[in-house]
Amino acid sequence: MTITLAPPPRRIRAELVVLDDRFRTVAGDEYVECLYDGGRWLEGPAYSSAWRCLVFSDIPNDRLLRWDEVSGQVSVFRQPSGYVNGNTLDREGRLISCSQGDRQVVRTEYDGRRTVLAAHLDGNRLNSPNDVVVKSDGSIWFTDPPYGITSNYEGNAAEQEIDGCHVYRIGTDGTLTVVADDFTRPNGLAFSTDESQLYIVDTPARHIRRFEVDGGKLLGGEVFALCEAGMFDGIRLDHAGRVWAATHEGVHCFDPDGTLIGKLLLPDIVSNLCFGGAKGNRLFITATTTVWSWLLTASGARRP
Ligand code: MG
């Protein structure tokens, strides 16, 4: 039997901007690796420890791709995908996806079937779910801007049925509730390690807001950080509460006190990122047509 391994990935020197000495303790390898270059607009990276792979979206090409950590090969995981954007894994390791084309949040079950978790609010279709996170209690939180219905490029052009672009929570009983209704275009979102806080991007406002989580509700929502390079998209937190954010010039890293402490510059516009790898310290980054990985001394936020 012949096993085909991908050639070693292209590497470039990590171009870092250290704005605060605190960044020196978390920035890792002096190289970043390009794991894939062949998408049109890549998004939604989700790492599976069990399957040692990264699933990510190629939205305009209406497909989900899968990078195999063992072989380095990239293959098509699902096409058409329903113009899936954000992905994450739930507590049981099942893939949760935001389908911009079908205007749904869907779960891929162990047998491959898909279960629609949310599609309507009071009888009206959702706009086009964008990004999603799962809390340790099993509830699912997602954002719903209209990027998938404003044109046919990364979804299906259609009328907006809901007055507004909200942040939602799907309870373990399947109930859909609006948890924030004062966003212009909510986008990336991420819980702090202890889940006491939820950070949410408002893309056109070019900022990240931070909320206190009170059971199934959000309180507060002050501006945590402003974007100084284009607009924010996806975000993730590490184990120490630092916020890693996708921007138009690369990845920005914020201390929990809101200070921008450093940047990783990349040649492409960054859309999203996630932590993965055996020790949770490998940052996977989707950036326009490419997927990059960067080994850090920091590791991703672990759920309590
Ligand atoms: Mg997004």
Tab-separated table of C-alpha atoms and ligand atoms in Angstrom:
chain	number	residue	atom	x	y	z
A	1	MET	CA	0.000	0.000	0.000
A	2	THR	CA	1.284	3.407	-0.910
A	3	ILE	CA	0.634	6.206	1.521
A	4	THR	CA	0.851	9.616	-0.035
A	5	LEU	CA	2.169	12.386	2.134
A	6	ALA	CA	1.987	16.016	1.157
A	7	PRO	CA	5.313	17.736	0.524
A	8	PRO	CA	6.600	19.825	3.451
A	9	PRO	CA	4.632	23.039	3.738
A	10	ARG	CA	6.008	26.318	2.507
A	11	ARG	CA	7.407	28.323	5.384
A	12	ILE	CA	7.952	32.025	5.800
A	13	ARG	CA	9.622	33.829	8.646
A	14	ALA	CA	7.071	35.027	11.173
A	15	GLU	CA	6.895	38.780	10.770
A	16	LEU	CA	6.168	39.985	14.281
A	17	VAL	CA	5.426	43.412	15.643
A	18	VAL	CA	6.133	43.502	19.361
A	19	LEU	CA	4.265	46.410	20.893
A	20	ASP	CA	4.587	45.289	24.491
A	21	ASP	CA	7.097	42.959	26.150
A	22	ARG	CA	4.232	40.741	27.266
A	23	PHE	CA	3.946	39.572	23.667
A	24	ARG	CA	7.474	38.088	23.770
A	25	THR	CA	6.309	35.443	26.221
A	26	VAL	CA	3.549	34.113	23.962
A	27	ALA	CA	4.937	34.446	20.426
A	28	GLY	CA	6.433	31.147	19.386
A	29	ASP	CA	8.107	29.649	16.347
A	30	GLU	CA	10.068	32.002	14.125
A	31	TYR	CA	8.332	30.504	11.099
A	32	VAL	CA	4.744	30.194	10.015
A	33	GLU	CA	3.720	27.366	7.688
A	34	CYS	CA	1.367	27.617	4.756
A	35	LEU	CA	-0.703	24.420	4.932
A	36	TYR	CA	-2.925	25.170	1.966
A	37	ASP	CA	-3.258	27.721	-0.803
A	38	GLY	CA	-6.135	27.133	-3.151
A	39	GLY	CA	-9.284	28.582	-1.686
A	40	ARG	CA	-11.214	31.650	-2.681
A	41	TRP	CA	-12.224	32.974	0.742
A	42	LEU	CA	-11.331	30.619	3.558
A	43	GLU	CA	-13.035	30.800	6.941
A	44	GLY	CA	-14.268	28.797	9.894
A	45	PRO	CA	-11.285	26.686	11.016
A	46	ALA	CA	-12.188	23.993	13.567
A	47	TYR	CA	-9.635	21.509	14.884
A	48	SER	CA	-10.577	17.964	15.905
A	49	SER	CA	-8.182	16.378	18.373
A	50	ALA	CA	-9.839	13.001	17.912
A	51	TRP	CA	-9.494	12.979	14.142
A	52	ARG	CA	-6.324	15.053	14.013
A	53	CYS	CA	-7.634	17.274	11.299
A	54	LEU	CA	-8.660	20.826	10.597
A	55	VAL	CA	-11.999	21.423	8.927
A	56	PHE	CA	-12.374	24.808	7.275
A	57	SER	CA	-14.713	26.582	4.871
A	58	ASP	CA	-14.086	27.809	1.352
A	59	ILE	CA	-17.221	29.902	1.236
A	60	PRO	CA	-17.493	31.197	-2.373
A	61	ASN	CA	-16.603	27.723	-3.657
A	62	ASP	CA	-19.416	26.318	-1.502
A	63	ARG	CA	-17.299	23.648	0.104
A	64	LEU	CA	-15.818	22.456	3.345
A	65	LEU	CA	-12.208	21.289	3.220
A	66	ARG	CA	-10.255	19.032	5.541
A	67	TRP	CA	-6.525	19.220	6.278
A	68	ASP	CA	-5.137	15.967	7.648
A	69	GLU	CA	-2.537	16.560	10.337
A	70	VAL	CA	-0.915	13.169	9.758
A	71	SER	CA	-0.452	13.278	5.993
A	72	GLY	CA	-0.619	17.011	5.401
A	73	GLN	CA	-3.100	16.360	2.614
A	74	VAL	CA	-6.120	18.578	1.989
A	75	SER	CA	-9.313	17.043	0.649
A	76	VAL	CA	-12.912	18.061	0.107
A	77	PHE	CA	-14.951	17.250	3.182
A	78	ARG	CA	-18.333	18.380	1.832
A	79	GLN	CA	-19.509	20.042	-1.368
A	80	PRO	CA	-21.896	21.713	-1.711
A	81	SER	CA	-21.667	22.830	1.858
A	82	GLY	CA	-24.560	25.299	1.931
A	83	TYR	CA	-21.951	28.068	1.884
A	84	VAL	CA	-20.844	27.188	5.389
A	85	ASN	CA	-18.880	29.921	7.137
A	86	GLY	CA	-18.027	29.426	10.822
A	87	ASN	CA	-17.460	26.007	12.342
A	88	THR	CA	-16.781	24.670	15.804
A	89	LEU	CA	-16.965	21.389	17.683
A	90	ASP	CA	-19.409	20.790	20.494
A	91	ARG	CA	-18.554	19.053	23.757
A	92	GLU	CA	-19.073	15.671	22.118
A	93	GLY	CA	-16.816	16.480	19.174
A	94	ARG	CA	-19.619	16.966	16.654
A	95	LEU	CA	-19.215	19.597	13.979
A	96	ILE	CA	-21.439	22.661	14.381
A	97	SER	CA	-21.594	24.837	11.253
A	98	CYS	CA	-23.074	28.148	10.178
A	99	SER	CA	-24.641	27.705	6.765
A	100	GLN	CA	-24.884	31.100	5.087
A	101	GLY	CA	-26.612	29.659	2.028
A	102	ASP	CA	-29.236	27.660	3.893
A	103	ARG	CA	-29.479	30.328	6.611
A	104	GLN	CA	-29.176	27.721	9.345
A	105	VAL	CA	-27.002	26.459	12.126
A	106	VAL	CA	-26.493	22.742	11.575
A	107	ARG	CA	-24.885	19.882	13.458
A	108	THR	CA	-23.226	16.931	11.735
A	109	GLU	CA	-24.169	13.802	13.666
A	110	TYR	CA	-21.934	10.770	14.205
A	111	ASP	CA	-23.625	8.955	11.336
A	112	GLY	CA	-23.140	11.897	8.962
A	113	ARG	CA	-26.710	13.093	8.988
A	114	ARG	CA	-27.269	16.757	9.622
A	115	THR	CA	-29.601	18.248	12.184
A	116	VAL	CA	-30.845	21.810	11.805
A	117	LEU	CA	-30.469	23.533	15.168
A	118	ALA	CA	-31.760	26.985	14.239
A	119	ALA	CA	-33.269	28.450	11.095
A	120	HIS	CA	-36.060	30.845	12.084
A	121	LEU	CA	-36.940	33.483	14.625
A	122	ASP	CA	-40.690	33.910	15.070
A	123	GLY	CA	-41.307	32.391	11.640
A	124	ASN	CA	-38.762	34.570	9.830
A	125	ARG	CA	-35.622	33.134	8.317
A	126	LEU	CA	-32.310	33.966	9.927
A	127	ASN	CA	-30.059	36.298	7.898
A	128	SER	CA	-27.006	34.109	7.392
A	129	PRO	CA	-25.307	32.669	10.485
A	130	ASN	CA	-21.630	33.570	10.507
A	131	ASP	CA	-19.740	32.237	13.499
A	132	VAL	CA	-20.518	29.944	16.401
A	133	VAL	CA	-19.239	28.809	19.783
A	134	VAL	CA	-20.433	26.153	22.215
A	135	LYS	CA	-20.563	26.671	25.965
A	136	SER	CA	-19.758	23.843	28.366
A	137	ASP	CA	-23.440	23.569	29.337
A	138	GLY	CA	-24.211	22.573	25.727
A	139	SER	CA	-25.779	25.851	24.672
A	140	ILE	CA	-24.756	27.194	21.267
A	141	TRP	CA	-24.130	30.884	20.637
A	142	PHE	CA	-23.909	32.385	17.156
A	143	THR	CA	-23.936	35.644	15.204
A	144	ASP	CA	-26.233	36.469	12.308
A	145	PRO	CA	-25.067	39.258	9.975
A	146	PRO	CA	-26.416	39.356	6.391
A	147	TYR	CA	-23.222	38.617	4.438
A	148	GLY	CA	-24.685	35.442	2.913
A	149	ILE	CA	-27.808	37.125	1.509
A	150	THR	CA	-26.467	40.435	0.209
A	151	SER	CA	-25.183	38.755	-2.961
A	152	ASN	CA	-24.690	35.364	-4.567
A	153	TYR	CA	-20.948	35.453	-3.931
A	154	GLU	CA	-20.920	33.660	-0.599
A	155	GLY	CA	-24.509	32.558	-0.290
A	156	ASN	CA	-27.809	33.209	-1.995
A	157	ALA	CA	-29.065	36.741	-2.562
A	158	ALA	CA	-32.331	37.192	-0.712
A	159	GLU	CA	-34.417	39.586	1.308
A	160	GLN	CA	-33.614	40.041	4.959
A	161	GLU	CA	-36.584	38.816	6.955
A	162	ILE	CA	-35.451	39.756	10.445
A	163	ASP	CA	-35.219	43.404	11.378
A	164	GLY	CA	-31.659	43.481	12.649
A	165	CYS	CA	-28.504	41.433	12.958
A	166	HIS	CA	-28.488	39.734	16.311
A	167	VAL	CA	-26.495	37.411	18.502
A	168	TYR	CA	-28.385	34.243	19.437
A	169	ARG	CA	-28.300	31.431	21.922
A	170	ILE	CA	-29.678	27.963	21.293
A	171	GLY	CA	-30.539	26.343	24.621
A	172	THR	CA	-30.103	22.643	25.278
A	173	ASP	CA	-33.858	22.311	24.828
A	174	GLY	CA	-33.534	23.818	21.337
A	175	THR	CA	-35.027	27.175	22.247
A	176	LEU	CA	-33.646	30.079	20.229
A	177	THR	CA	-33.298	33.419	22.008
A	178	VAL	CA	-31.803	36.774	21.095
A	179	VAL	CA	-29.016	37.612	23.544
A	180	ALA	CA	-27.827	40.863	21.918
A	181	ASP	CA	-29.755	43.082	19.504
A	182	ASP	CA	-27.611	46.219	19.343
A	183	PHE	CA	-25.028	45.132	16.784
A	184	THR	CA	-24.551	46.364	13.229
A	185	ARG	CA	-22.875	43.200	11.892
A	186	PRO	CA	-21.945	40.775	14.679
A	187	ASN	CA	-19.227	38.398	13.576
A	188	GLY	CA	-16.564	36.427	15.486
A	189	LEU	CA	-17.240	35.470	19.094
A	190	ALA	CA	-15.398	33.612	21.834
A	191	PHE	CA	-15.812	32.771	25.523
A	192	SER	CA	-13.195	33.407	28.149
A	193	THR	CA	-11.663	30.300	29.714
A	194	ASP	CA	-14.051	30.320	32.667
A	195	GLU	CA	-16.963	31.318	30.398
A	196	SER	CA	-17.767	34.298	32.588
A	197	GLN	CA	-17.234	36.596	29.617
A	198	LEU	CA	-18.148	36.526	25.948
A	199	TYR	CA	-16.275	38.635	23.393
A	200	ILE	CA	-18.124	39.561	20.200
A	201	VAL	CA	-16.895	41.403	17.117
A	202	ASP	CA	-18.990	44.095	15.437
A	203	THR	CA	-17.242	44.260	12.074
A	204	PRO	CA	-18.296	47.646	10.584
A	205	ALA	CA	-17.821	49.297	13.971
A	206	ARG	CA	-14.290	47.880	13.876
A	207	HIS	CA	-14.394	46.786	17.476
A	208	ILE	CA	-14.693	43.881	19.883
A	209	ARG	CA	-17.174	44.118	22.739
A	210	ARG	CA	-16.956	42.227	26.012
A	211	PHE	CA	-20.020	40.966	27.841
A	212	GLU	CA	-20.519	39.356	31.215
A	213	VAL	CA	-22.306	36.026	30.911
A	214	ASP	CA	-25.151	35.571	33.363
A	215	GLY	CA	-26.563	32.119	32.702
A	216	GLY	CA	-28.242	32.444	29.331
A	217	LYS	CA	-28.036	36.232	29.265
A	218	LEU	CA	-25.429	38.838	28.455
A	219	LEU	CA	-24.734	41.903	30.570
A	220	GLY	CA	-22.604	44.947	29.854
A	221	GLY	CA	-20.975	44.914	26.448
A	222	GLU	CA	-18.375	47.644	26.645
A	223	VAL	CA	-15.912	48.115	23.797
A	224	PHE	CA	-12.846	46.005	24.542
A	225	ALA	CA	-10.637	46.818	21.551
A	226	LEU	CA	-10.594	48.817	18.325
A	227	CYS	CA	-9.165	47.503	15.084
A	228	GLU	CA	-6.323	49.533	13.630
A	229	ALA	CA	-5.945	47.459	10.461
A	230	GLY	CA	-9.176	47.134	8.525
A	231	MET	CA	-11.850	45.246	10.436
A	232	PHE	CA	-12.032	42.351	12.862
A	233	ASP	CA	-13.531	39.032	11.844
A	234	GLY	CA	-12.921	35.843	13.853
A	235	ILE	CA	-11.448	35.823	17.375
A	236	ARG	CA	-10.175	33.233	19.853
A	237	LEU	CA	-8.939	33.395	23.428
A	238	ASP	CA	-5.914	31.629	24.842
A	239	HIS	CA	-5.551	30.019	28.267
A	240	ALA	CA	-4.491	33.296	29.873
A	241	GLY	CA	-7.394	35.290	28.491
A	242	ARG	CA	-5.515	37.020	25.705
A	243	VAL	CA	-7.645	37.753	22.662
A	244	TRP	CA	-6.276	36.744	19.245
A	245	ALA	CA	-8.094	38.531	16.455
A	246	ALA	CA	-8.249	38.294	12.664
A	247	THR	CA	-7.522	41.613	10.925
A	248	HIS	CA	-6.686	42.828	7.442
A	249	GLU	CA	-2.944	42.791	8.104
A	250	GLY	CA	-2.632	39.585	10.114
A	251	VAL	CA	-3.371	38.434	13.662
A	252	HIS	CA	-3.511	40.921	16.532
A	253	CYS	CA	-3.008	39.842	20.148
A	254	PHE	CA	-4.637	41.733	23.021
A	255	ASP	CA	-3.889	41.381	26.698
A	256	PRO	CA	-7.001	40.847	28.868
A	257	ASP	CA	-6.642	44.481	29.916
A	258	GLY	CA	-7.318	45.500	26.298
A	259	THR	CA	-3.764	46.452	25.349
A	260	LEU	CA	-2.683	45.495	21.844
A	261	ILE	CA	0.577	43.731	22.723
A	262	GLY	CA	1.676	42.328	19.381
A	263	LYS	CA	0.933	41.322	15.829
A	264	LEU	CA	1.723	38.549	13.406
A	265	LEU	CA	1.714	40.099	9.947
A	266	LEU	CA	0.635	37.911	7.039
A	267	PRO	CA	0.492	38.568	3.303
A	268	ASP	CA	-3.266	37.905	3.088
A	269	ILE	CA	-6.344	39.310	4.827
A	270	VAL	CA	-7.033	37.096	7.826
A	271	SER	CA	-10.598	35.911	8.323
A	272	ASN	CA	-10.478	33.595	11.311
A	273	LEU	CA	-8.345	31.396	13.530
A	274	CYS	CA	-8.455	28.577	16.064
A	275	PHE	CA	-6.144	26.752	18.417
A	276	GLY	CA	-5.371	23.092	17.893
A	277	GLY	CA	-2.660	20.488	17.697
A	278	ALA	CA	-1.719	17.919	20.320
A	279	LYS	CA	-1.036	20.544	22.978
A	280	GLY	CA	-3.505	23.179	21.886
A	281	ASN	CA	-0.709	25.607	21.099
A	282	ARG	CA	-0.865	25.515	17.326
A	283	LEU	CA	-2.709	28.505	15.926
A	284	PHE	CA	-4.489	27.748	12.651
A	285	ILE	CA	-5.234	30.831	10.598
A	286	THR	CA	-7.488	31.163	7.553
A	287	ALA	CA	-6.413	34.070	5.369
A	288	THR	CA	-8.107	34.743	2.040
A	289	THR	CA	-6.896	31.826	-0.161
A	290	THR	CA	-4.532	30.310	2.410
A	291	VAL	CA	-4.355	28.398	5.691
A	292	TRP	CA	-1.379	29.021	7.970
A	293	SER	CA	-0.198	27.458	11.188
A	294	TRP	CA	1.995	28.997	13.855
A	295	LEU	CA	3.300	27.252	16.970
A	296	LEU	CA	2.974	29.408	20.074
A	297	THR	CA	4.064	29.210	23.660
A	298	ALA	CA	0.456	30.072	24.524
A	299	SER	CA	-2.310	27.511	24.141
A	300	GLY	CA	-5.988	27.906	23.516
A	301	ALA	CA	-8.589	28.536	26.180
A	302	ARG	CA	-9.759	25.274	27.644
A	303	ARG	CA	-13.292	24.871	28.756
A	304	PRO	CA	-13.830	24.418	32.489
B	1	MG	MG	-16.745	35.658	10.396
